[in-house]
Amino acid sequence: MATNQDCATAFSQIADLLEITGANGFKVNAYRKAARSCENEPKELGKLAREAPAELRAIEGIGESTAAKIVEFVQTGQIAELQALRLKVPAGLPLLLSLQGIGPKTVKLLWDLAHVTNIDELRASIENGSLATIPRMGEKAVANLREAVAAHDASGSQPIRFRLGEALPIADAVVEHLRTARGTVRVAFAGSARRGRDTVGDLDILVSSDDPTAASTAFLSFPGIKKVLANGATKCAVQLNSGIQVDLRIVKDDAFGAAMVYFTGSKDHNIGLRERAIARGLRLNEYGIFQIAKDPKDDSERPPIASKSEDSIYEALDLPVWPPELRELNGADLTKPPPRLIEQSDIRAELHTHTTASDGNLTIEELVRLAKSRGFHTIAITDHSRASAQANGLTVERLLRHIDAIREVEARVGGIRVLAGSEVDILADGRLDYDDETLEKLDVVVASPHTALRQAPEVATRRLLCAIRHPLVHILGHPTGRIIQGREGLSPDMEALCNAAMESRTALEINCHWSRLDLRDTHVRVATQIGCMIAIDCDIHSADDADNLRYGIATARRGGVVAADCVNTWNESKLHGWLASKRGSPRSM
Ligand code: DGT
Ligand code: CA
Ligand code: CA
Ligand code: ZN
């Protein structure tokens, strides 16, 4: 079945091939836009194509022709235009697009003028010098291509992406390493890592320095480098033992802000900024914003209007400063002020944790002390229910004794509210794993799917709606059950879930573990647009898990969550008021 990602991939392949074959730019852009729309679309395109194809056209970026192609793809598994385009170009040519920094324009140039049709021919034409004789192929362009081929040879052809929780600690370590180097002024990471994407292709580190050689030497002394891919005056790239590539850019401190904007991306956001600049008679690049010279022959260096800080770049374009996590939305109106997004310091409660009673490795007391050390006013203990046998889920009898133990620790430790809860399995048919009489005894109920994660979307939607509407459930835990790079999980109708969650005042969880990040960013966006409540929880099994909060916060920010949307930011009385509203008689203090 064609997933949204499959549709997106097909459209961007069409766009690439059209561009390589010299098609009209409008057509190319229409397919690129359609690809991004498919990727960001929370509804299932396959389902729409089958059940309500007319609705496809209502999606921003999907027109008559692209809508028809989605239907064709869903019905036949193929798109005739894509097949036809593939026949028009040599088979090895599209693979050149997988080289870093090589777009369809370059591929077209290589094919038209250098008669390069695959990577081997490209490598040969660089080495024998024939490429350098082609018009429009400057020394720098050839050097970039050489670097790209070398990177391809080093990493193999399969681009691997790293999960946010694997990549960010490395980014932090590289930044820290460079901070202490001689001559470095400002150091930061940019790219998709800064935008908080759930996976990143490579890390992009930026450093400003008066002494570029010292900066690159320091970078190349970072421990764990497997291979140096590039080593230039302003640009280095390495591959670490873990396989991740780290790009370093060295800039003058005056240009740090402009470079941060450029290398944070996303590419789409950069394009939006650049169009805005052009419309105002300005030029924007990684060095700054410049006035365009009136006389085209006047190419004297002028100082930029803005370049030192990111804020100054946005100000010069008369735009609000966009948080990195939102520099992604295609078709977003850049002039519309973005919301004041939630921050990690807004979090004051953790509502999803496991102790040694089920599959955690902390005791109740250790968890409570951990939460106190974070300054939280509330922590919920939510061990697994009995159906999660592999996780040592609690029988009703064990649960009742566990509640007593939780009350005892709360009284003994003091200074923090400790909630007796459960992470109750949502069974395949939507029933919960404990009966209502048992659930009523709990202060907080997180209901989560753990099994039957390959259900058809309609079945999954019905199942999760049961849990959301259950009057004793507070939070829907990791709603889709996806594991990034592990399993797809459920694909429920997110809009239906969010509408029901809104009505029943049930919160939808963003599970902070970097292998889950579930809800994912696009789902969170649907939730915030509908206005439903979000829980951001670490699903703590061991002390380290509490540090995953930053990944959940990044995902929340990408979805446009503001503090008030998130129950974990509420003060004690508001949070406990909501929890008690789903119980007949609130527990007396
Ligand atoms: P990744 O590494 O695949 O997860 O995604 P990014 O966004 O980190 O992409 P990367 O590492 O290729 O480039 C970092 C940023 O540099 C990117 O977000 C925007 C900027 N950039 C790179 N290439 C281009 C380009 O051709 N045009 C524009 N406007 N910006 C670019
Ligand atoms: Ca990157
Ligand atoms: Ca990069
Ligand atoms: Zn769970």
mmCIF file of C-alpha atoms in Angstrom, residues 404-556:
data_model
loop_
_atom_site.group_PDB
_atom_site.id
_atom_site.type_symbol
_atom_site.label_atom_id
_atom_site.label_comp_id
_atom_site.label_asym_id
_atom_site.label_seq_id
_atom_site.Cartn_x
_atom_site.Cartn_y
_atom_site.Cartn_z
ATOM 1 C CA ASP A 404 -0.620 1.310 49.450
ATOM 2 C CA ALA A 405 3.150 1.342 48.969
ATOM 3 C CA ILE A 406 2.882 4.538 46.867
ATOM 4 C CA ARG A 407 0.773 6.260 49.562
ATOM 5 C CA GLU A 408 3.322 5.249 52.166
ATOM 6 C CA VAL A 409 6.263 6.721 50.199
ATOM 7 C CA GLU A 410 4.340 9.941 49.538
ATOM 8 C CA ALA A 411 3.747 10.407 53.263
ATOM 9 C CA ARG A 412 7.306 9.513 54.205
ATOM 10 C CA VAL A 413 9.228 11.581 51.616
ATOM 11 C CA GLY A 414 6.955 14.623 51.701
ATOM 12 C CA GLY A 415 7.078 17.818 49.666
ATOM 13 C CA ILE A 416 5.748 16.308 46.449
ATOM 14 C CA ARG A 417 2.457 14.806 45.325
ATOM 15 C CA VAL A 418 2.816 11.148 44.373
ATOM 16 C CA LEU A 419 -0.006 9.755 42.279
ATOM 17 C CA ALA A 420 -0.970 6.101 42.230
ATOM 18 C CA GLY A 421 -1.561 5.262 38.620
ATOM 19 C CA SER A 422 -1.207 2.645 35.949
ATOM 20 C CA GLU A 423 -0.206 2.371 32.328
ATOM 21 C CA VAL A 424 -3.129 0.211 31.317
ATOM 22 C CA ASP A 425 -2.961 -1.792 28.129
ATOM 23 C CA ILE A 426 -5.543 -0.959 25.512
ATOM 24 C CA LEU A 427 -6.490 -4.427 24.316
ATOM 25 C CA ALA A 428 -6.849 -5.068 20.586
ATOM 26 C CA ASP A 429 -10.600 -4.450 20.683
ATOM 27 C CA GLY A 430 -10.372 -1.203 22.645
ATOM 28 C CA ARG A 431 -11.252 -2.627 26.068
ATOM 29 C CA LEU A 432 -8.908 -1.763 28.925
ATOM 30 C CA ASP A 433 -6.903 -4.331 30.829
ATOM 31 C CA TYR A 434 -8.461 -3.518 34.266
ATOM 32 C CA ASP A 435 -12.138 -3.231 35.109
ATOM 33 C CA ASP A 436 -13.678 0.109 36.041
ATOM 34 C CA GLU A 437 -13.816 -0.733 39.718
ATOM 35 C CA THR A 438 -10.030 -1.102 39.755
ATOM 36 C CA LEU A 439 -9.378 1.937 37.575
ATOM 37 C CA GLU A 440 -11.491 4.103 39.882
ATOM 38 C CA LYS A 441 -9.030 3.471 42.692
ATOM 39 C CA LEU A 442 -6.236 5.089 40.699
ATOM 40 C CA ASP A 443 -5.434 8.818 40.695
ATOM 41 C CA VAL A 444 -4.263 8.746 37.099
ATOM 42 C CA VAL A 445 -4.714 6.328 34.224
ATOM 43 C CA VAL A 446 -2.465 6.297 31.159
ATOM 44 C CA ALA A 447 -3.944 3.982 28.511
ATOM 45 C CA SER A 448 -1.531 2.728 25.853
ATOM 46 C CA PRO A 449 -1.468 0.258 22.972
ATOM 47 C CA HIS A 450 1.354 -2.293 23.269
ATOM 48 C CA THR A 451 0.221 -5.185 21.094
ATOM 49 C CA ALA A 452 -1.734 -5.624 17.838
ATOM 50 C CA LEU A 453 0.161 -2.689 16.350
ATOM 51 C CA ARG A 454 -0.414 -3.761 12.754
ATOM 52 C CA GLN A 455 -4.147 -3.204 12.812
ATOM 53 C CA ALA A 456 -5.822 -1.574 9.841
ATOM 54 C CA PRO A 457 -6.253 2.183 10.323
ATOM 55 C CA GLU A 458 -10.051 2.004 10.800
ATOM 56 C CA VAL A 459 -9.706 -0.714 13.429
ATOM 57 C CA ALA A 460 -6.963 1.220 15.212
ATOM 58 C CA THR A 461 -9.051 4.388 15.174
ATOM 59 C CA ARG A 462 -12.033 2.603 16.747
ATOM 60 C CA ARG A 463 -9.770 0.968 19.313
ATOM 61 C CA LEU A 464 -8.068 4.189 20.403
ATOM 62 C CA LEU A 465 -11.350 6.132 20.420
ATOM 63 C CA CYS A 466 -12.656 3.652 23.012
ATOM 64 C CA ALA A 467 -9.714 4.436 25.273
ATOM 65 C CA ILE A 468 -9.919 8.202 24.748
ATOM 66 C CA ARG A 469 -13.632 8.258 25.540
ATOM 67 C CA HIS A 470 -13.352 5.954 28.541
ATOM 68 C CA PRO A 471 -14.426 8.191 31.436
ATOM 69 C CA LEU A 472 -11.649 6.950 33.730
ATOM 70 C CA VAL A 473 -8.744 7.500 31.315
ATOM 71 C CA HIS A 474 -6.646 10.665 31.590
ATOM 72 C CA ILE A 475 -3.886 10.184 29.038
ATOM 73 C CA LEU A 476 -3.520 8.213 25.818
ATOM 74 C CA GLY A 477 0.081 6.921 26.039
ATOM 75 C CA HIS A 478 2.329 6.658 22.944
ATOM 76 C CA PRO A 479 -0.770 6.632 20.719
ATOM 77 C CA THR A 480 0.610 4.917 17.618
ATOM 78 C CA GLY A 481 3.159 2.590 19.204
ATOM 79 C CA ARG A 482 5.691 3.421 16.506
ATOM 80 C CA ILE A 483 9.377 2.720 17.066
ATOM 81 C CA ILE A 484 11.533 4.971 14.902
ATOM 82 C CA GLN A 485 13.434 2.781 12.425
ATOM 83 C CA GLY A 486 11.825 -0.201 14.143
ATOM 84 C CA ARG A 487 8.141 -0.429 13.418
ATOM 85 C CA GLU A 488 5.563 1.745 11.766
ATOM 86 C CA GLY A 489 2.924 1.385 14.485
ATOM 87 C CA LEU A 490 -0.758 2.225 14.095
ATOM 88 C CA SER A 491 -2.013 4.830 11.606
ATOM 89 C CA PRO A 492 -5.250 5.990 13.180
ATOM 90 C CA ASP A 493 -7.279 8.925 11.907
ATOM 91 C CA MET A 494 -5.512 11.581 13.978
ATOM 92 C CA GLU A 495 -8.153 14.211 13.434
ATOM 93 C CA ALA A 496 -10.842 11.906 14.803
ATOM 94 C CA LEU A 497 -8.688 11.056 17.830
ATOM 95 C CA CYS A 498 -7.959 14.704 18.551
ATOM 96 C CA ASN A 499 -11.588 15.731 18.262
ATOM 97 C CA ALA A 500 -12.594 12.968 20.676
ATOM 98 C CA ALA A 501 -9.739 13.835 23.039
ATOM 99 C CA MET A 502 -10.877 17.440 23.026
ATOM 100 C CA GLU A 503 -14.452 16.467 23.893
ATOM 101 C CA SER A 504 -13.514 13.989 26.615
ATOM 102 C CA ARG A 505 -10.759 16.167 28.045
ATOM 103 C CA THR A 506 -8.278 13.354 27.623
ATOM 104 C CA ALA A 507 -4.643 14.329 27.025
ATOM 105 C CA LEU A 508 -2.620 12.833 24.180
ATOM 106 C CA GLU A 509 0.921 11.894 25.119
ATOM 107 C CA ILE A 510 4.151 12.892 23.466
ATOM 108 C CA ASN A 511 6.336 10.069 24.691
ATOM 109 C CA CYS A 512 9.807 11.591 25.082
ATOM 110 C CA HIS A 513 11.860 8.497 24.424
ATOM 111 C CA TRP A 514 13.861 9.211 21.276
ATOM 112 C CA SER A 515 13.050 5.813 19.823
ATOM 113 C CA ARG A 516 9.336 6.672 20.121
ATOM 114 C CA LEU A 517 8.596 10.422 19.920
ATOM 115 C CA ASP A 518 4.971 9.394 19.676
ATOM 116 C CA LEU A 519 2.855 11.510 19.010
ATOM 117 C CA ARG A 520 5.181 12.664 16.274
ATOM 118 C CA ASP A 521 5.536 16.294 15.148
ATOM 119 C CA THR A 522 2.896 16.213 12.400
ATOM 120 C CA HIS A 523 0.372 14.598 14.741
ATOM 121 C CA VAL A 524 1.084 17.175 17.420
ATOM 122 C CA ARG A 525 0.337 19.894 14.900
ATOM 123 C CA VAL A 526 -3.114 18.418 14.308
ATOM 124 C CA ALA A 527 -3.654 18.224 18.066
ATOM 125 C CA THR A 528 -2.697 21.834 18.720
ATOM 126 C CA GLN A 529 -4.796 23.061 15.816
ATOM 127 C CA ILE A 530 -7.817 21.286 17.244
ATOM 128 C CA GLY A 531 -6.852 22.524 20.697
ATOM 129 C CA CYS A 532 -6.584 19.284 22.629
ATOM 130 C CA MET A 533 -4.531 18.684 25.726
ATOM 131 C CA ILE A 534 -1.010 17.319 25.450
ATOM 132 C CA ALA A 535 0.972 15.346 28.022
ATOM 133 C CA ILE A 536 4.759 15.310 27.672
ATOM 134 C CA ASP A 537 6.152 12.392 29.613
ATOM 135 C CA CYS A 538 9.418 10.519 29.828
ATOM 136 C CA ASP A 539 7.977 7.036 30.429
ATOM 137 C CA ILE A 540 10.781 6.631 32.968
ATOM 138 C CA HIS A 541 12.182 3.113 33.341
ATOM 139 C CA SER A 542 15.616 4.208 34.599
ATOM 140 C CA ALA A 543 17.146 7.459 35.852
ATOM 141 C CA ASP A 544 18.618 8.334 32.434
ATOM 142 C CA ASP A 545 15.177 8.356 30.851
ATOM 143 C CA ALA A 546 14.361 11.595 32.657
ATOM 144 C CA ASP A 547 16.915 13.285 30.400
ATOM 145 C CA ASN A 548 14.851 12.432 27.336
ATOM 146 C CA LEU A 549 12.559 15.350 28.119
ATOM 147 C CA ARG A 550 14.399 17.585 25.639
ATOM 148 C CA TYR A 551 13.420 15.335 22.734
ATOM 149 C CA GLY A 552 9.757 15.401 23.716
ATOM 150 C CA ILE A 553 9.922 19.167 24.096
ATOM 151 C CA ALA A 554 11.526 19.483 20.643
ATOM 152 C CA THR A 555 8.717 17.406 19.155
ATOM 153 C CA ALA A 556 6.116 19.480 21.001
#
